[in-house]
Short mmCIF file of C-alpha atoms in Angstrom, two decimals:
data_model
loop_
_atom_site.label_atom_id
_atom_site.label_comp_id
_atom_site.label_asym_id
_atom_site.label_seq_id
_atom_site.Cartn_x
_atom_site.Cartn_y
_atom_site.Cartn_z
CA UNK A 118 59.10 -1.06 -34.19
CA UNK A 119 58.13 2.17 -32.42
CA UNK A 120 61.12 4.38 -33.19
CA UNK A 121 61.66 3.52 -36.86
CA UNK A 122 58.28 4.68 -38.21
CA UNK A 123 58.35 7.87 -36.15
CA UNK A 124 61.67 8.82 -37.71
CA UNK A 125 60.66 7.50 -41.12
CA UNK A 126 57.37 9.41 -41.06
CA UNK A 127 59.10 12.71 -40.37
CA UNK A 128 61.67 12.17 -43.13
CA UNK A 129 59.00 11.12 -45.63
CA UNK A 130 56.91 14.18 -44.76
CA UNK A 131 59.78 16.49 -45.74
CA UNK A 132 60.54 14.38 -48.83
CA UNK A 133 56.90 14.46 -49.92
CA UNK A 134 56.84 18.25 -49.68
CA UNK A 135 60.06 18.53 -51.71
CA UNK A 136 58.91 16.09 -54.40
CA UNK A 137 55.51 17.72 -54.88
CA UNK A 138 56.82 21.26 -54.43
CA UNK A 139 54.63 22.58 -51.62
CA UNK A 140 55.51 24.33 -48.36
CA UNK A 141 57.19 22.25 -45.66
CA UNK A 142 54.52 20.92 -43.26
CA UNK A 143 57.15 20.79 -40.50
CA UNK A 144 60.44 22.66 -40.15
CA UNK A 145 63.82 20.98 -39.44
CA UNK A 146 63.90 22.53 -35.96
CA UNK A 147 60.44 21.16 -35.22
CA UNK A 148 61.60 17.70 -36.37
CA UNK A 149 64.42 17.93 -33.82
CA UNK A 150 61.84 18.82 -31.16
CA UNK A 151 59.63 15.84 -32.07
CA UNK A 152 62.63 13.49 -31.98
CA UNK A 153 63.50 14.64 -28.46
CA UNK A 154 59.92 14.20 -27.27
CA UNK A 155 59.66 10.78 -28.89
CA UNK A 156 62.96 9.49 -27.54
CA UNK A 157 62.46 10.66 -23.96
CA UNK A 158 58.78 10.88 -23.09
CA UNK A 159 57.16 8.31 -25.38
CA UNK A 160 59.78 5.63 -26.09
CA UNK A 161 61.18 5.00 -22.61
CA UNK A 162 57.82 4.00 -21.00
CA UNK A 163 57.60 0.99 -23.35
CA UNK A 164 60.52 -0.53 -21.45
CA UNK A 165 58.31 -0.77 -18.35
CA UNK A 166 55.49 -2.61 -20.14
CA UNK A 167 54.64 -5.91 -18.38
CA UNK A 168 54.90 -9.13 -20.39
CA UNK A 169 51.79 -9.98 -22.38
CA UNK A 170 49.52 -12.76 -21.18
CA UNK A 171 50.38 -16.12 -22.76
CA UNK A 172 53.87 -15.00 -23.78
CA UNK A 173 55.35 -18.32 -22.58
CA UNK A 174 52.97 -20.23 -24.86
CA UNK A 175 54.63 -18.75 -27.95
CA UNK A 176 57.31 -20.69 -29.75
CA UNK A 177 60.86 -19.38 -29.28
CA UNK A 178 62.35 -17.30 -32.06
CA UNK A 179 64.45 -19.29 -34.48
CA UNK A 180 68.16 -18.50 -34.47
CA UNK A 181 67.97 -17.57 -38.17
CA UNK A 182 64.85 -15.43 -37.83
CA UNK A 183 65.32 -11.70 -38.56
CA UNK A 184 65.09 -9.22 -35.70
CA UNK A 185 62.17 -7.54 -37.45
CA UNK A 186 59.73 -9.88 -39.16
CA UNK A 187 58.02 -9.07 -42.45
CA UNK A 188 54.80 -8.48 -40.57
CA UNK A 189 56.46 -5.97 -38.25
CA UNK A 190 58.31 -4.35 -41.15
CA UNK A 191 54.96 -3.87 -42.84
CA UNK A 192 53.69 -2.14 -39.72
CA UNK A 193 56.71 0.18 -39.68
CA UNK A 194 56.04 1.16 -43.30
CA UNK A 195 52.30 1.52 -42.66
CA UNK A 196 52.77 3.83 -39.67
CA UNK A 197 55.33 5.92 -41.60
CA UNK A 198 52.83 6.36 -44.44
CA UNK A 199 49.98 7.16 -42.04
CA UNK A 200 52.14 9.78 -40.36
CA UNK A 201 52.91 11.41 -43.71
CA UNK A 202 49.27 11.36 -44.81
CA UNK A 203 48.02 12.64 -41.45
CA UNK A 204 50.48 15.51 -41.06
CA UNK A 205 50.27 16.64 -44.71
CA UNK A 206 46.46 16.38 -44.68
CA UNK A 207 46.18 18.51 -41.53
CA UNK A 208 48.69 21.01 -42.92
CA UNK A 209 46.90 21.34 -46.27
CA UNK A 210 43.48 21.71 -44.63
CA UNK A 211 44.81 24.44 -42.35
CA UNK A 212 46.39 26.29 -45.26
CA UNK A 213 43.21 25.85 -47.28
CA UNK A 214 41.27 27.48 -44.46
CA UNK A 215 43.50 30.54 -44.65
CA UNK A 216 45.57 29.67 -41.57
CA UNK A 217 49.09 31.13 -41.45
CA UNK A 218 52.11 29.00 -42.38
CA UNK A 219 53.43 28.88 -38.80
CA UNK A 220 50.04 27.91 -37.35
CA UNK A 221 49.58 25.25 -40.05
CA UNK A 222 53.02 23.82 -39.28
CA UNK A 223 52.13 23.83 -35.59
CA UNK A 224 49.02 21.78 -36.37
CA UNK A 225 51.11 19.36 -38.47
CA UNK A 226 53.66 18.95 -35.65
CA UNK A 227 50.89 18.21 -33.19
CA UNK A 228 49.35 15.72 -35.66
CA UNK A 229 52.65 13.82 -35.84
CA UNK A 230 53.00 13.75 -32.05
CA UNK A 231 49.36 12.72 -31.57
CA UNK A 232 49.76 9.87 -34.06
CA UNK A 233 52.85 8.79 -32.10
CA UNK A 234 50.83 8.85 -28.86
CA UNK A 235 48.12 6.64 -30.36
CA UNK A 236 50.77 4.35 -31.85
CA UNK A 237 52.34 4.06 -28.40
CA UNK A 238 49.01 2.78 -27.08
CA UNK A 239 48.84 0.29 -29.96
CA UNK A 240 52.38 -0.90 -29.21
CA UNK A 241 51.30 -2.19 -25.81
CA UNK A 242 50.50 -5.43 -27.63
CA UNK A 243 52.66 -6.49 -30.56
CA UNK A 244 50.19 -8.94 -32.06
CA UNK A 245 46.78 -8.54 -30.39
CA UNK A 246 44.27 -5.81 -29.63
CA UNK A 247 45.95 -3.13 -27.54
CA UNK A 248 43.14 -2.88 -24.95
CA UNK A 249 43.77 -6.49 -23.89
CA UNK A 250 47.12 -5.41 -22.43
CA UNK A 251 45.20 -3.71 -19.59
CA UNK A 252 44.45 -0.02 -19.45
CA UNK A 253 46.48 0.90 -16.36
CA UNK A 254 49.03 -1.90 -16.02
CA UNK A 255 51.81 0.45 -17.08
CA UNK A 256 51.40 3.87 -15.42
CA UNK A 257 54.63 5.04 -17.10
CA UNK A 258 52.80 5.05 -20.42
CA UNK A 259 50.21 7.49 -19.13
CA UNK A 260 52.86 9.56 -17.39
CA UNK A 261 54.74 9.90 -20.69
CA UNK A 262 51.56 10.78 -22.58
CA UNK A 263 50.57 13.39 -19.99
CA UNK A 264 54.04 14.95 -20.04
CA UNK A 265 53.99 15.00 -23.85
CA UNK A 266 50.65 16.79 -23.90
CA UNK A 267 51.98 19.37 -21.43
CA UNK A 268 55.10 20.15 -23.45
CA UNK A 269 53.17 20.20 -26.74
CA UNK A 270 50.74 22.67 -25.19
CA UNK A 271 53.74 24.81 -24.25
CA UNK A 272 55.14 24.53 -27.78
CA UNK A 273 51.81 25.67 -29.17
CA UNK A 274 50.82 28.47 -26.82
CA UNK A 275 53.83 29.82 -24.89
CA UNK A 276 55.24 32.99 -26.53
CA UNK A 277 58.84 31.94 -25.84
CA UNK A 278 58.32 28.57 -27.55
CA UNK A 279 56.48 30.29 -30.40
CA UNK A 280 59.51 32.52 -30.92
CA UNK A 281 62.08 29.71 -30.72
CA UNK A 282 60.29 27.10 -32.85
CA UNK A 283 58.24 29.36 -35.17
CA UNK A 284 54.93 28.02 -33.89
CA UNK A 285 51.57 29.73 -33.36
CA UNK A 286 48.45 29.05 -31.31
CA UNK A 287 45.83 26.87 -33.01
CA UNK A 288 42.08 26.65 -32.44
CA UNK A 289 39.62 23.97 -31.40
CA UNK A 290 38.84 23.01 -34.98
CA UNK A 291 42.51 22.24 -35.61
CA UNK A 292 42.69 20.04 -32.53
CA UNK A 293 39.58 18.11 -33.57
CA UNK A 294 41.15 17.39 -36.96
CA UNK A 295 44.41 16.35 -35.30
CA UNK A 296 42.68 13.93 -32.94
CA UNK A 297 40.51 12.53 -35.75
CA UNK A 298 43.56 11.83 -37.93
CA UNK A 299 45.39 10.16 -35.02
CA UNK A 300 42.35 8.05 -34.06
CA UNK A 301 41.88 6.81 -37.63
CA UNK A 302 45.59 5.93 -37.80
CA UNK A 303 45.27 3.99 -34.54
CA UNK A 304 42.39 1.85 -35.79
CA UNK A 305 44.11 1.19 -39.13
CA UNK A 306 47.23 -0.06 -37.32
CA UNK A 307 45.18 -2.17 -34.91
CA UNK A 308 43.27 -3.84 -37.74
CA UNK A 309 46.48 -4.46 -39.71
CA UNK A 310 48.18 -5.89 -36.63
CA UNK A 311 45.44 -8.33 -35.67
CA UNK A 312 44.61 -9.47 -39.22
CA UNK A 313 48.30 -9.81 -40.11
CA UNK A 314 49.00 -11.87 -37.00
CA UNK A 315 45.97 -14.07 -37.69
CA UNK A 316 47.13 -14.97 -41.20
CA UNK A 317 50.71 -15.35 -40.00
CA UNK A 318 49.62 -17.93 -37.41
CA UNK A 319 47.46 -19.77 -39.96
CA UNK A 320 50.36 -19.92 -42.40
CA UNK A 321 52.61 -21.49 -39.76
CA UNK A 322 50.04 -24.21 -39.10
CA UNK A 323 49.39 -25.15 -42.74
CA UNK A 324 50.27 -28.88 -43.02
CA UNK A 325 53.10 -29.78 -45.38
CA UNK A 326 52.01 -32.35 -48.00
#
């Protein structure tokens, strides 16, 4: 549920640019970079997440149930779309403000990674509000987020990384837009998750006449 939308969002971002004929918000080399960051620093900490409270009260999965439910598939699609909208929106705003192509792509890359960070926090609970999972019960999550911020800072501001990945330094205004886009995405996913789970539970308990 975490990896599929991150990969799907990146692919759809490139596809959107090709279909509508505007400049690529993120280069293929930058996609490779994001995939490495996602796979190592953000995905692995989920494996250390403690079991949610009340997990033993849930009914066992049926042997014919799909690995990914329709509700979870909807979340994968939603996050992919939010990632496309967020990265393209940041990119277009930067370009509209007269920012260079490389700096605008750098902002778009950071928007994608920031959305992935916020989605990681949301993933701490599959069906309920993320904050109920406990803020510091999994220190690996925060270690991964901190490491991701460090390497993204290097990607954005170190001359060697700028040369290798065609990135440029971005300003405070760009960062505020990136964080705003990621925060909005987080709340949209949280609302979808909780409302979707609520109606899913109600549907299961509807009496058969």
